[in-house]
Every structure is written in structure tokens, then in C-alpha cells.
Coordinates of C-alpha atoms and ligand atoms in Angstrom, one line a residue:
M9 CA 124.2 122.7 115.3
C10 CA 126.6 124.5 113.3
G11 CA 130.4 123.9 113.9
I12 CA 132.9 126.6 113.6
V13 CA 136.7 126.1 113.5
G14 CA 139.4 129.0 112.5
F15 CA 143.4 128.6 112.4
T16 CA 146.0 131.5 112.2
G17 CA 149.5 130.4 112.2
T18 CA 152.7 129.6 110.5
I19 CA 151.5 126.4 108.8
D20 CA 148.8 125.9 106.5
A21 CA 145.8 126.4 107.8
R22 CA 143.8 123.3 105.6
E23 CA 144.7 120.3 107.7
F24 CA 143.4 122.0 110.8
L25 CA 140.1 123.0 109.5
L26 CA 139.2 120.3 107.6
D27 CA 140.2 117.9 110.6
G28 CA 138.7 120.4 113.2
L29 CA 135.2 120.4 111.1
S30 CA 135.2 116.3 110.7
R31 CA 135.6 116.7 114.6
L32 CA 132.5 118.5 115.0
E33 CA 130.3 116.2 112.5
Y34 CA 128.7 114.9 115.3
R35 CA 127.2 118.0 116.1
G36 CA 125.1 117.3 113.0
Y37 CA 125.4 119.6 109.7
D38 CA 124.3 119.4 106.3
S39 CA 127.1 121.5 104.3
A40 CA 130.2 122.6 105.0
G41 CA 132.7 125.2 103.8
I42 CA 136.2 127.0 104.6
A43 CA 137.7 130.7 103.8
L44 CA 141.1 131.4 103.6
V45 CA 143.4 134.1 103.1
Q46 CA 145.1 133.4 100.1
S47 CA 149.0 133.0 100.3
D48 CA 149.3 134.8 97.1
E49 CA 148.0 138.2 98.4
A50 CA 145.1 138.0 96.4
S51 CA 142.7 140.7 97.4
E52 CA 139.6 137.8 97.3
L53 CA 139.6 135.3 100.1
G54 CA 139.7 132.2 98.9
I55 CA 136.4 130.0 99.2
I56 CA 134.9 126.3 99.0
R57 CA 131.6 125.5 99.8
V58 CA 129.7 122.2 99.6
K59 CA 126.5 120.3 100.3
G60 CA 127.2 117.3 102.0
K61 CA 129.9 115.8 103.9
I62 CA 133.4 116.7 105.0
A63 CA 134.8 114.2 102.5
D64 CA 133.2 116.4 99.9
L65 CA 135.1 119.1 101.3
R66 CA 138.2 117.4 101.5
E67 CA 138.0 116.2 97.7
A68 CA 137.0 119.9 96.8
V69 CA 139.8 121.7 98.3
A70 CA 142.5 118.5 97.2
E71 CA 141.2 119.6 93.5
S72 CA 142.0 123.2 94.4
D73 CA 144.8 125.4 94.9
L74 CA 143.4 127.3 97.9
S75 CA 146.0 127.2 100.6
G76 CA 146.9 130.1 103.0
N77 CA 148.0 129.9 106.8
C78 CA 144.7 132.0 108.1
G79 CA 141.6 130.4 107.6
I80 CA 137.8 129.5 108.9
G81 CA 135.8 126.7 108.4
H82 CA 131.8 125.8 109.5
T83 CA 129.5 122.9 109.5
R84 CA 126.1 124.3 108.4
W85 CA 122.3 122.9 110.1
A86 CA 120.2 124.8 108.5
T87 CA 117.9 127.4 109.9
H88 CA 117.3 129.9 107.1
G89 CA 117.3 128.5 103.8
I90 CA 117.8 125.0 102.3
P91 CA 120.4 122.9 102.8
S92 CA 122.7 124.3 99.4
E93 CA 126.0 125.0 98.4
A94 CA 124.7 128.8 97.8
N95 CA 123.4 128.6 101.6
A96 CA 126.7 127.2 103.2
H97 CA 129.2 129.3 105.3
P98 CA 131.2 130.8 104.8
H99 CA 129.4 134.2 103.3
R100 CA 131.2 137.0 102.0
D101 CA 130.8 140.5 101.0
C102 CA 130.6 142.1 97.8
S103 CA 134.1 142.5 97.3
G104 CA 135.0 139.1 98.5
S105 CA 137.5 140.5 100.9
I106 CA 135.2 139.8 104.0
A107 CA 134.1 136.1 104.9
V108 CA 132.2 135.2 108.0
V109 CA 131.3 131.9 109.7
H110 CA 128.4 131.6 111.8
N111 CA 126.4 130.0 114.4
G112 CA 123.4 130.9 115.9
I113 CA 120.3 133.2 114.6
I114 CA 120.3 136.5 113.9
E115 CA 116.7 137.3 114.4
N116 CA 116.7 141.4 112.8
Y117 CA 118.5 140.1 109.6
A118 CA 115.3 140.5 107.8
Q119 CA 115.4 144.3 108.3
L120 CA 119.1 144.6 108.4
R121 CA 119.3 142.5 104.6
S122 CA 116.5 145.1 103.2
E123 CA 118.5 148.4 104.6
L124 CA 121.6 146.8 103.0
I125 CA 120.2 146.0 99.7
A126 CA 118.8 149.6 99.9
K127 CA 122.1 150.6 100.0
G128 CA 123.1 148.3 96.8
H129 CA 124.6 145.3 98.6
E130 CA 124.2 142.1 96.5
F131 CA 122.7 138.9 98.2
L132 CA 123.9 135.8 97.1
S133 CA 122.0 133.6 99.7
Q134 CA 118.8 133.1 101.7
T135 CA 120.8 133.3 105.2
D136 CA 120.6 135.5 108.4
T137 CA 124.3 135.5 108.5
E138 CA 125.0 136.8 105.0
V139 CA 123.7 140.1 106.4
V140 CA 127.0 140.3 109.0
A141 CA 129.8 140.0 106.4
H142 CA 128.0 142.7 104.0
L143 CA 127.3 144.9 107.6
I144 CA 131.1 144.1 108.3
E145 CA 131.7 145.8 104.6
E146 CA 129.3 148.9 105.4
L147 CA 130.9 149.7 108.2
Y148 CA 134.6 148.9 107.6
S149 CA 136.7 152.2 107.3
G150 CA 140.2 150.4 107.9
D151 CA 139.6 149.2 111.3
L152 CA 138.2 145.2 111.3
L153 CA 137.9 145.0 115.1
A154 CA 135.8 148.4 115.1
A155 CA 133.9 147.1 112.0
V156 CA 133.2 144.2 113.8
R157 CA 131.9 145.5 117.1
A158 CA 129.7 148.4 115.3
T159 CA 128.4 145.1 113.4
T160 CA 127.4 143.1 116.4
A161 CA 126.2 146.5 117.9
Q162 CA 123.1 145.9 115.1
L163 CA 122.7 142.3 115.8
S164 CA 119.9 140.8 118.0
G165 CA 119.5 137.2 118.4
S166 CA 122.7 134.7 119.3
F167 CA 125.6 134.5 117.4
A168 CA 129.2 132.9 117.3
L169 CA 131.2 134.6 114.3
A170 CA 134.7 133.8 112.9
V171 CA 135.7 136.6 110.5
L172 CA 138.4 136.7 108.0
H173 CA 139.6 139.7 105.8
A174 CA 142.1 139.6 103.1
S175 CA 143.6 142.8 104.1
Y176 CA 144.4 141.1 107.6
P177 CA 146.3 137.8 106.4
D178 CA 147.4 136.8 109.8
T179 CA 144.6 137.7 111.8
I180 CA 140.6 136.2 113.1
V181 CA 138.4 138.3 114.6
V182 CA 135.7 136.4 116.3
T183 CA 133.0 137.7 118.7
R184 CA 130.1 135.8 120.6
N185 CA 126.5 136.1 122.2
D186 CA 124.5 133.1 123.4
S187 CA 126.2 130.5 121.3
P188 CA 129.7 129.0 122.5
L189 CA 133.1 129.4 121.2
V190 CA 136.4 128.3 122.7
L191 CA 139.6 129.6 122.3
G192 CA 143.4 128.8 122.5
S193 CA 146.7 128.5 121.1
Y194 CA 149.6 126.4 120.5
E195 CA 153.5 126.5 119.2
N196 CA 152.1 127.2 115.6
G197 CA 149.5 129.2 115.7
A198 CA 146.1 130.5 117.7
L199 CA 142.6 128.5 116.9
V200 CA 139.1 128.9 117.8
A201 CA 136.4 126.6 118.0
S202 CA 132.8 125.9 118.5
D203 CA 133.5 123.1 120.3
I204 CA 136.3 121.8 122.4
P205 CA 136.8 118.4 120.2
A206 CA 138.1 120.6 117.3
I207 CA 141.1 121.7 119.1
I208 CA 141.7 119.4 121.7
E209 CA 144.7 117.3 119.6
Y210 CA 146.7 121.1 120.0
T211 CA 145.6 122.3 123.4
R212 CA 143.8 121.4 126.8
D213 CA 143.9 125.5 128.3
V214 CA 141.3 126.8 126.6
I215 CA 139.7 130.5 126.8
Y216 CA 135.8 131.6 126.8
I217 CA 135.0 135.0 126.2
G218 CA 131.7 136.5 127.4
D219 CA 128.5 137.4 125.4
R220 CA 129.1 140.3 123.2
D221 CA 133.4 140.2 124.0
M222 CA 135.5 139.8 121.1
A223 CA 139.1 138.3 120.5
V224 CA 141.5 138.8 118.2
L225 CA 143.6 135.9 116.9
H226 CA 147.5 136.5 116.0
S227 CA 149.2 134.0 113.5
D228 CA 151.9 133.8 116.4
G229 CA 149.4 132.4 118.8
T230 CA 148.7 135.6 120.6
I231 CA 145.0 136.2 121.6
D232 CA 143.7 139.7 122.9
C233 CA 140.4 139.7 124.3
Y234 CA 138.2 142.9 124.7
D235 CA 134.3 143.5 126.0
A236 CA 131.9 144.9 124.1
T237 CA 132.7 148.2 124.5
G238 CA 136.4 147.9 123.4
V239 CA 138.3 147.6 126.4
A240 CA 140.9 144.9 126.6
F241 CA 141.0 142.1 129.3
A242 CA 143.3 139.6 130.5
P243 CA 141.2 136.3 129.7
K244 CA 140.8 133.4 132.2
T245 CA 142.5 130.0 131.0
H246 CA 140.5 126.7 131.9
H247 CA 142.6 123.1 131.7
V248 CA 140.0 120.5 130.1
Q249 CA 141.0 116.9 131.4
W250 CA 139.5 115.4 128.6
D251 CA 141.4 112.9 127.0
L252 CA 141.9 112.8 123.0
E253 CA 141.3 109.0 122.8
S254 CA 137.9 110.7 123.1
A255 CA 137.3 112.1 119.9
Q256 CA 138.3 109.0 118.3
R257 CA 136.3 105.4 117.8
G258 CA 139.2 103.6 119.2
G259 CA 138.7 101.0 117.0
Y260 CA 134.7 100.6 117.5
P261 CA 132.4 101.2 114.6
D262 CA 130.9 104.1 115.9
F263 CA 130.8 106.4 118.9
M264 CA 127.8 105.4 120.3
L265 CA 129.0 102.0 121.1
K266 CA 132.5 102.6 122.3
E267 CA 130.1 105.4 124.7
I268 CA 127.5 102.9 126.2
N269 CA 131.0 100.4 126.5
E270 CA 133.0 103.5 128.9
Q271 CA 130.2 103.4 131.1
P272 CA 131.8 101.5 133.8
R273 CA 134.6 103.3 133.9
V274 CA 132.0 106.5 133.7
I275 CA 130.5 104.9 136.7
R276 CA 133.8 104.3 138.5
D277 CA 134.9 107.9 138.4
T278 CA 131.5 109.4 139.5
L279 CA 131.5 107.3 142.6
A280 CA 135.3 108.3 143.3
G281 CA 136.4 110.4 145.8
R282 CA 132.3 110.9 146.9
F283 CA 132.9 108.8 150.0
D284 CA 134.6 109.4 153.2
S285 CA 134.2 106.2 155.2
A286 CA 136.1 108.0 158.2
T287 CA 132.6 110.0 158.2
G288 CA 130.4 108.4 156.8
E289 CA 129.3 111.0 154.9
L290 CA 129.1 111.7 151.2
V291 CA 131.8 114.4 149.8
F292 CA 130.4 117.4 148.2
D293 CA 132.9 119.9 148.3
E294 CA 131.3 122.0 145.4
L295 CA 128.2 122.7 147.1
P296 CA 128.5 125.8 149.3
L297 CA 125.1 125.0 151.1
T298 CA 125.5 124.3 154.6
A299 CA 123.2 121.4 156.4
E300 CA 121.2 124.1 157.9
E301 CA 120.9 125.6 154.6
L302 CA 120.1 122.2 153.0
A303 CA 117.5 121.4 155.9
A304 CA 115.6 124.9 154.6
I305 CA 115.3 123.6 151.0
D306 CA 111.2 123.3 150.7
R307 CA 111.4 123.1 147.0
I308 CA 113.6 121.6 144.3
Y309 CA 113.1 122.4 140.7
I310 CA 115.1 120.1 138.4
V311 CA 115.0 121.8 134.5
A312 CA 116.5 120.3 131.7
C313 CA 115.8 118.9 128.1
G314 CA 116.0 115.7 126.0
T315 CA 117.9 112.7 128.0
S316 CA 119.0 115.1 130.8
Y317 CA 115.5 115.8 131.3
H318 CA 115.2 112.0 131.6
A319 CA 117.7 112.4 134.2
G320 CA 115.9 114.7 136.1
L321 CA 113.0 112.4 136.8
I322 CA 114.8 109.9 138.0
G323 CA 116.6 112.3 140.3
K324 CA 113.0 113.6 141.2
S325 CA 111.7 110.0 142.5
I326 CA 115.0 109.2 144.4
I327 CA 115.7 112.3 145.9
E328 CA 111.9 112.7 147.2
A329 CA 111.9 109.4 148.6
W330 CA 115.3 109.7 150.6
A331 CA 115.4 113.5 151.1
R332 CA 111.9 113.8 151.6
V333 CA 111.8 117.4 149.8
P334 CA 109.1 117.9 146.7
V335 CA 110.9 118.1 143.7
E336 CA 109.2 119.4 140.3
V337 CA 111.1 118.3 136.9
E338 CA 110.6 120.9 134.0
V339 CA 111.4 121.1 130.3
A340 CA 113.5 124.1 130.2
S341 CA 111.8 125.6 127.3
E342 CA 108.5 125.3 129.5
F343 CA 109.8 126.4 132.8
R344 CA 111.0 129.9 131.7
Y345 CA 108.1 130.9 129.3
R346 CA 105.8 130.5 133.0
N347 CA 105.6 132.1 135.9
P348 CA 107.3 129.1 138.2
I349 CA 106.6 130.1 142.3
I350 CA 110.4 130.8 143.5
T351 CA 110.9 131.1 147.5
P352 CA 114.1 131.3 149.4
G353 CA 113.7 127.9 149.9
T354 CA 113.7 126.9 146.7
L355 CA 116.3 125.2 145.1
V356 CA 117.2 124.9 141.2
L357 CA 119.4 122.4 139.5
A358 CA 119.8 123.0 136.1
I359 CA 121.1 119.6 133.8
T360 CA 122.6 120.0 130.9
Q361 CA 125.5 117.8 129.1
S362 CA 126.8 120.3 127.0
G363 CA 126.5 123.5 129.4
E364 CA 125.2 125.4 126.0
T365 CA 121.2 124.4 125.6
A366 CA 120.0 127.8 125.0
D367 CA 116.4 127.0 127.0
T368 CA 118.3 125.5 130.1
L369 CA 120.4 128.7 130.1
E370 CA 117.5 130.7 130.0
A371 CA 115.6 129.0 132.4
V372 CA 119.3 129.4 134.8
R373 CA 118.6 133.0 134.4
L374 CA 115.2 133.0 135.0
A375 CA 115.9 131.6 138.4
R376 CA 118.2 133.4 139.1
K377 CA 116.4 136.5 138.6
A378 CA 114.1 135.3 140.6
G379 CA 116.3 134.8 143.3
A380 CA 116.7 131.2 143.2
H381 CA 120.4 129.2 144.0
V382 CA 121.4 127.8 141.1
I383 CA 123.1 124.3 140.9
A384 CA 124.6 123.6 137.2
M385 CA 125.2 120.3 136.5
T386 CA 127.0 119.4 133.3
N387 CA 129.8 117.7 131.3
V388 CA 132.0 120.2 130.0
V389 CA 134.8 123.0 132.0
G390 CA 134.0 126.1 131.5
S391 CA 131.0 125.9 129.1
R392 CA 128.1 128.7 129.5
I393 CA 126.0 127.6 132.2
T394 CA 129.0 127.2 134.5
Q395 CA 129.2 130.8 134.4
E396 CA 125.7 131.6 134.9
A397 CA 125.2 129.5 138.1
Q398 CA 126.3 129.7 141.5
T399 CA 127.5 125.8 141.8
V400 CA 128.8 123.2 139.5
L401 CA 128.9 119.7 139.7
Y402 CA 130.7 118.0 137.1
I403 CA 129.7 114.7 135.8
K404 CA 132.5 112.6 134.8
A405 CA 131.6 111.4 131.1
N406 CA 134.7 112.2 129.5
L407 CA 133.9 113.7 126.3
E408 CA 130.8 112.6 124.6
I409 CA 130.7 112.5 120.9
A410 CA 127.6 110.5 119.6
V411 CA 124.3 112.7 119.2
A412 CA 122.6 110.1 121.1
A413 CA 123.4 110.4 125.2
T414 CA 124.4 107.6 127.0
K415 CA 127.3 107.9 129.5
S416 CA 126.7 111.1 130.0
F417 CA 123.1 110.3 130.9
L418 CA 124.3 107.3 133.2
A419 CA 127.0 110.0 134.7
Q420 CA 124.1 112.4 135.0
V421 CA 121.8 110.0 137.1
A422 CA 124.4 108.3 139.4
L423 CA 125.3 112.0 140.5
L424 CA 121.8 112.6 141.1
T425 CA 121.9 109.5 143.3
L426 CA 124.9 110.4 145.2
L427 CA 123.0 114.2 145.3
A428 CA 120.4 112.7 146.6
L429 CA 121.9 110.7 149.4
H430 CA 124.2 113.4 150.5
I431 CA 120.7 115.9 150.7
A432 CA 119.1 113.1 152.3
Q433 CA 121.7 112.5 155.4
Q434 CA 122.4 116.3 155.6
R435 CA 119.1 117.0 156.3
G436 CA 118.6 114.0 158.7
M437 CA 116.7 111.6 156.6
L438 CA 119.0 108.6 156.2
S439 CA 121.5 107.6 158.6
K440 CA 125.3 107.1 158.2
E441 CA 124.4 102.9 158.3
Q442 CA 121.8 103.3 155.6
V443 CA 123.9 105.7 153.2
S444 CA 127.4 104.0 153.3
E445 CA 125.1 100.8 152.8
I446 CA 123.6 102.5 149.3
Y447 CA 127.0 103.5 148.7
A448 CA 128.5 100.4 148.8
E449 CA 125.6 99.1 146.6
M450 CA 126.6 101.7 143.9
Q451 CA 130.2 100.5 144.0
M452 CA 128.5 97.4 142.5
L453 CA 127.3 99.0 139.4
P454 CA 130.5 98.7 137.4
E455 CA 130.3 95.6 136.9
Q456 CA 127.3 94.8 136.7
I457 CA 127.3 97.2 133.9
E458 CA 130.3 95.2 132.3
W459 CA 128.4 92.0 132.7
I460 CA 125.8 93.5 130.7
L461 CA 127.8 94.4 128.3
A462 CA 129.5 91.0 127.9
N463 CA 126.2 89.4 127.6
S464 CA 125.0 91.7 124.8
D465 CA 123.9 88.6 122.6
Q466 CA 120.6 88.4 124.4
I467 CA 119.4 92.3 123.2
E468 CA 120.7 91.9 120.1
R469 CA 118.7 88.7 119.6
C470 CA 115.5 90.6 121.0
A471 CA 116.0 93.9 118.5
Q472 CA 116.5 91.6 115.7
E473 CA 112.8 90.6 116.3
C474 CA 111.7 94.1 116.3
V475 CA 113.7 95.7 113.6
D476 CA 110.4 95.9 111.2
A477 CA 107.9 97.2 113.8
T478 CA 106.2 100.7 112.9
T479 CA 105.6 102.0 116.8
A480 CA 107.1 100.3 119.9
L481 CA 106.0 101.1 123.2
F482 CA 108.0 101.2 126.6
I483 CA 105.8 100.5 129.9
G484 CA 107.2 100.7 133.4
R485 CA 106.5 101.5 136.8
G486 CA 108.6 104.4 139.5
V487 CA 111.6 104.9 138.0
G488 CA 111.5 101.9 136.1
A489 CA 109.0 104.4 133.9
T490 CA 111.5 107.0 133.6
T491 CA 113.9 104.7 132.7
C492 CA 111.7 103.4 129.3
F493 CA 111.0 107.6 128.9
E494 CA 114.8 107.6 128.1
G495 CA 114.5 103.9 126.1
A496 CA 112.1 105.2 124.1
L497 CA 114.0 108.3 123.2
K498 CA 117.0 106.4 122.2
L499 CA 115.1 104.2 120.2
K500 CA 113.0 106.9 117.9
E501 CA 115.8 109.5 117.8
I502 CA 118.5 106.7 116.4
S503 CA 116.6 104.6 114.4
Y504 CA 113.6 106.3 113.3
L505 CA 111.3 104.2 114.8
H506 CA 108.5 105.5 116.5
A507 CA 108.1 104.4 120.3
E508 CA 106.4 105.5 123.2
A509 CA 106.8 105.3 126.8
F510 CA 104.0 104.7 129.8
P511 CA 103.7 104.3 133.1
A512 CA 102.4 100.8 133.1
G513 CA 99.5 101.7 134.9
E514 CA 98.4 104.4 132.0
I515 CA 98.9 101.6 129.4
K516 CA 95.1 100.5 129.7
H517 CA 93.7 104.5 129.6
G518 CA 94.4 104.6 125.9
P519 CA 97.9 103.3 124.4
I520 CA 96.9 99.9 124.6
A521 CA 94.7 100.6 121.5
L522 CA 98.0 101.0 119.8
I523 CA 98.7 97.3 119.8
D524 CA 98.2 95.7 116.3
T525 CA 97.5 92.0 117.2
E526 CA 98.3 90.8 113.5
K527 CA 101.6 92.7 113.7
G528 CA 102.6 92.1 117.3
T529 CA 103.7 95.7 118.3
P530 CA 106.3 95.1 120.5
V531 CA 106.5 96.2 124.1
I532 CA 109.3 96.8 125.7
A533 CA 109.0 96.4 129.5
V534 CA 111.3 97.1 132.6
A535 CA 110.5 94.6 134.8
T536 CA 112.8 94.3 137.4
Q537 CA 113.0 93.7 140.9
S538 CA 110.4 96.9 142.6
M539 CA 107.6 97.6 144.9
T540 CA 105.4 97.4 142.0
R541 CA 106.9 94.5 139.9
E542 CA 103.7 92.4 140.5
K543 CA 101.9 95.2 139.2
T544 CA 104.3 95.5 136.1
L545 CA 104.1 91.9 135.6
S546 CA 100.2 92.2 135.0
N547 CA 100.3 94.4 132.8
I548 CA 102.7 92.5 130.9
E549 CA 100.1 89.8 131.1
E550 CA 97.2 92.7 129.4
V551 CA 99.4 93.4 126.8
L552 CA 100.8 89.8 126.2
A553 CA 96.4 89.3 125.6
R554 CA 96.4 91.5 123.0
G555 CA 99.0 90.3 121.1
A556 CA 102.2 92.5 121.6
K557 CA 105.7 90.9 121.2
V558 CA 106.9 91.7 125.0
V559 CA 110.8 92.6 125.3
A560 CA 111.4 92.1 129.3
I561 CA 114.3 93.5 130.9
A562 CA 114.1 91.3 134.1
T563 CA 116.4 90.3 137.0
L564 CA 118.8 87.7 136.4
G565 CA 116.9 84.2 138.2
D566 CA 113.4 85.8 137.5
E567 CA 111.6 82.4 136.3
R568 CA 108.2 83.8 135.8
I569 CA 108.8 86.1 133.3
H570 CA 110.4 83.5 131.2
E571 CA 106.9 82.2 131.4
M572 CA 105.4 84.6 130.0
T573 CA 107.8 85.4 126.8
N574 CA 110.8 84.2 125.3
L575 CA 111.8 87.8 124.5
V576 CA 114.0 88.4 127.8
I577 CA 117.1 90.5 128.6
T578 CA 118.4 89.8 131.9
I579 CA 120.2 92.2 134.4
P580 CA 122.3 91.7 137.7
P581 CA 119.7 92.5 140.6
I582 CA 119.9 96.1 142.1
S583 CA 117.9 98.0 144.5
E584 CA 114.9 99.6 142.9
F585 CA 116.4 103.2 142.8
L586 CA 119.8 102.2 141.5
S587 CA 118.2 100.2 139.2
P588 CA 117.8 102.7 136.1
I589 CA 121.6 102.8 135.8
T590 CA 121.7 99.4 135.3
A591 CA 118.4 98.9 133.2
S592 CA 119.1 102.0 130.9
V593 CA 122.2 100.1 129.3
P594 CA 120.3 97.2 127.5
L595 CA 118.4 99.7 126.5
Q596 CA 120.2 101.7 124.6
L597 CA 122.3 98.5 123.1
F598 CA 118.4 97.3 122.1
A599 CA 117.9 101.0 120.2
R600 CA 121.5 101.1 118.8
A601 CA 121.2 97.1 117.2
I602 CA 117.9 98.1 115.7
A603 CA 119.0 101.6 113.9
I604 CA 122.2 99.5 112.8
A605 CA 119.7 96.9 111.6
R606 CA 117.7 99.2 109.6
G607 CA 120.9 100.9 108.4
C608 CA 120.7 104.3 110.1
D609 CA 123.8 106.5 111.5
V610 CA 123.7 105.8 115.0
D611 CA 126.3 108.3 115.6
Q612 CA 124.9 111.3 113.2
P613 CA 120.7 111.0 113.5
R614 CA 119.0 112.9 110.9
N615 CA 117.5 116.3 111.7
L616 CA 119.5 116.5 115.6
A617 CA 122.2 118.1 116.8
K618 CA 124.5 117.3 119.9
S619 CA 123.6 120.6 121.7
V620 CA 120.9 122.8 120.6
T621 CA 122.1 126.4 121.0
V622 CA 119.2 127.9 119.6
E623 CA 116.0 128.5 121.0
Ligands
LIG729 O1 123.3 119.2 126.8 P1 122.0 119.1 126.8 O2 121.9 117.8 128.1 O3 121.4 120.2 127.7 O4 121.1 118.5 125.8 C1 119.6 118.4 126.1 C2 119.3 117.2 124.8 O5 119.2 118.0 123.8 C3 120.2 116.5 124.5 O6 119.9 115.1 125.5 C4 119.5 115.2 123.4 O7 117.6 115.1 123.9 C5 120.4 114.1 123.3 N1 120.1 114.1 121.8 C6 119.7 113.0 123.5 O8 120.0 111.6 123.5

């Protein structure tokens, strides 16, 4: 989605704006621009916009004489209007003295636009955003904060806005509704951005404002916050633990590979401190639910989107197997539009890496309204979901930059596995011995992932055999099937190779017709140790008999699989419910290798955004 940055301070704003926008490139965008209050006291703001990349914007800025200590910037991911310079932000009013950057969608923009045109305003773009600049102009009578407040009162939809006015050379006014904004300050001034990576180099103490709250950033670094009615309040500061290195590639060719390689550490961090060997119990201090309350749960809904949804599917299998509670996993955009059955015994678990996914947030609001206890599982401290849910469980993935989720997925699955153990133990379904045995096995996971990473040449070899395919099928059973759903998503989102995943038993009920004998359609089969391994091997025989090129993910030492196919990726032995954590790693590397061979940008796949903050 779009990215916002803003800086007002005692030094030139250009570098912060351009660097900040570069750090938000991962969100996905098609055009970019900045606006500055010019140092020469001009009544018009200086604006430079380009269709294309931040490098193009940087070049255009370098060639201009634009400079100033107060400015805003934006990366646009087109919603209303094609990607073009005219549609790129910042947008301005008729006089050129007001500039606005916006994330979100103004739902009533068409009506506002007609009204403003009738009043003589001239529009230069096809965007919904431009109405905001003209509306502020219309409502401005010497008080910028009041004009922005009066403007947002007329807006419906989602917005994060940063506003600049030539008459306020050291001030930025910001506000938001259903779209994230993060504020902070350091010795040279005050900062605003749509995402933490843009400001983490300058401060780790950040402020979030609520829906329709407003903030005024001053060049001395002070930030004044007001609620929607104009009453001032003292904001709460959140300390972000993420390290600066997470925002840098650190010698890796892309963030995706870096983040895949961080996974052993992520799993170690996830496990650390979660088991008390003295009591033989899991440690979930964040969870306010007592053993009695956990025992009283009769249904769990997991709501999430994309990769987080896939983590939820794996969580379902494990929670049901160990804790014996029925779990329903729902895509958040579906859950929110139906009337889910929520009773006093219902627990809702919302999973979202970013904590800002619009559909997941709405699903949480619906569940809370219906009286459910909502647990949020997220990676981002202070994100929107942490303010909506009663309980927050943080995954320990650190900042994830690549659009394709990898380490956050593994962290989600590992934390779900621990949560399943905890619920099972509290409900009396697993003994202390069983829990400590499983936890001890989980401690082997980081080393196993390291082994897989060190032996990635086998994955590369298999990937090269599939580079020219037009479709790929993924099959597995049980948690192997859900691991496949994520493997197929990774492949299609970064390599643009069509991929679908099926429970292996389903393949002969339709998908097997997709196998092209001539071309040898790739079938990626997760055939690791499991209760149903024999059945999966039979399914592999079936697709081989129809000419498929089978790439098998199998357990080290499994001789039978080598007799069936010469495209085998081996992983160390682990019990079935822990296998998604290791089996997912070769699937991530497989997808990446194919994407690289096909010349794709793995960190910023086309049409995709890191967090989907619009519905
Ligand atoms: O931030 P969230 O976990 O809520 O994001 C959900 C999806 O948008 C996200 O997982 C998406 O599917 C990723 N691109 C997958 O790699």
C-alpha cells in the first residue's frame, strides 16, 4: 500500500524524506513525490513527483533547486486513477499553498469533488485524495488545524493524512482514520510515517494516535495531540525493540533471503522463556485467561488473511489435536460479512503480522461487539490491532521488509504451537511430561532450519527443473496440506507462476486433470514423516503415472522416495505437528529460486503490498 513520510526540523528535510520513502518501498508503489515548504518564503510549496521508483524521484530532486526543513513525501499504490505523475502525491489546492499526502480511500470523494468543482475548484488528478487539499483550502480561514479538522469531519472512508501549508513553514498537521500513522521525534525535529521502518533510524520511541485524532508536529521536535473534538491529550509512547539492521539488507541480495536466513533466530526467540522447567508448564503471562476459563472454551475462531490465514490453518490442526477444542479458521474478509456464531465460550484469535490489515481489524471489531474475548497475534508493537484486542501475543519476528512473508509465518506457527500446548495443558489434555517432551523437540527446530539453509543447493537444483513451468501443483496431507497452501502462495506471489495446493487425497477429484504429460507439470509433494505418509506416497505414484515431475519434500534417510523421483529435497526428521516449521523453509527457498530465475523482483512483487490497509 501507499507510504507516508514527513519531517519538520532544524535540518534539510530532503534526505529524511527520500530515505524514509526508500525504506517504505517494500510496501509496494508505482509513483512517488515530495513537497517542501521552500526556504525562500515562497507562497507556493515546492512539489516534485514522478511515476516510477524512488531512484527516479531522488534524481529529479537532485536536479531541482528544491530545499527546505519541513516537508512530506509519499509512495503511491494506485487505487483511484492510473499510475502517473499527475496522480502521484502530494496533491495540492488551487493556490498551491496546501499539499496533502494520503493513504486509504475517501469513499465519498465523488460527491465532494462535484461540490468543490461547483464552487470553482480546479482538479488536476483522478484521485480521491485531491478533494482533501481543495476542501482544506475551502475551509481554511487562518487556522490550519481547524481547517483540517473540519475537512476530516466531511470525509468517510479510511485515511492517514499529512498536510503542509506554505504559511506554516515549520509545521505538519496529521490525522488518521483506519489507516496507520506513527509519530516520533529526535534531536533534529519531529517525524511522521505510515510505518516504523521509515523512522527507526532516528527514534524507537513512537506515538500512535487514534481514529480521527490529530497531531501537530513542530520543528523543535514537539508534537501536540488532539482528539477529534479538539481537546489536547498527552500521547502514550511505545518503545519499539526492532533493530536497525532489520531495515537493511546486510549483505544479502534481497530482504526475502535475509529474512529466510533469520528464521533459526526467530524460532529461538519465540521459544525463549516460554517454558518453566521448575513447574513443567508453558509461560503465557500475557494471557489473562485462567485454567478454568480455558477449560470453558467450546470454540475458537482464528481470523486472518493470506499467509497469516495459512498459519491459522496449521494452528487449527495442532490445537484440535492437542487441546481438543473445535477450531474454525476463517478468512477475515469473509468472517466480517457474515453473522458468526459467538457464544460466551467462544475465543477469537486474530493473526496479523502487520497488525494493520483492514479486514482482520474489522473482523476483530465484529467479534468484540458480539462479546468474544479477542487475542491478537501480531509482530508490530502498538499497531492498530493491539488497541482493538483485549489480549496481545507478539511474535518475535523483528521487522519484516519483504512483501512475501517468511519469518513472520514461521514465528506465527511456532507461537501457535506453543499456545496449543498451553491450552492443552491447562485443559488437562496433555501431561507435564508430554508438554516438556514436545517443547524439547521444538528446541531442535532452529538447528534443523540451519541444516536446511546449509543444504539449499538441493532446493536450487529442483527449482531449476521447474522454472519454465506454466503451472505447479502442491500436495500434502494434514499439516502437510496446509504447509502446501503457503508454499503455493509463496510461489505465485513472487514468481508469477500459477500454483495451487490441494490435500493430496483430493487430487484425483479434479486437479489431476491439470497434469500435462508432455510438459511434465511440476507437483511439489510434502511427504515427510506423518500418519498419512503411505497415502501421500500413493498419491505421488498417481501423479507420476500421469507424467508429473514430482519434487518431494521428504525426511532425511527416506530411501523409498528416492526410488520414486530424483527431485528430492530432504529435511531432518521431526514429529508431524512440528514439521510445518521445517518443511516451509525449503518451499520458501524453492519459490525464491524460481522467482530469481524468472527475473522477478522477489522483495517487491507486482501489484502486491506488504500490509493491506484498505478493504
Ligand atoms: O499483516 P498481515 O499478516 O495481516 O497480512 C496478511 C496478508 O496480506 C499477508 O500475509 C500476505 O498474504 C503476504 N504477502 C504473504 O506473503
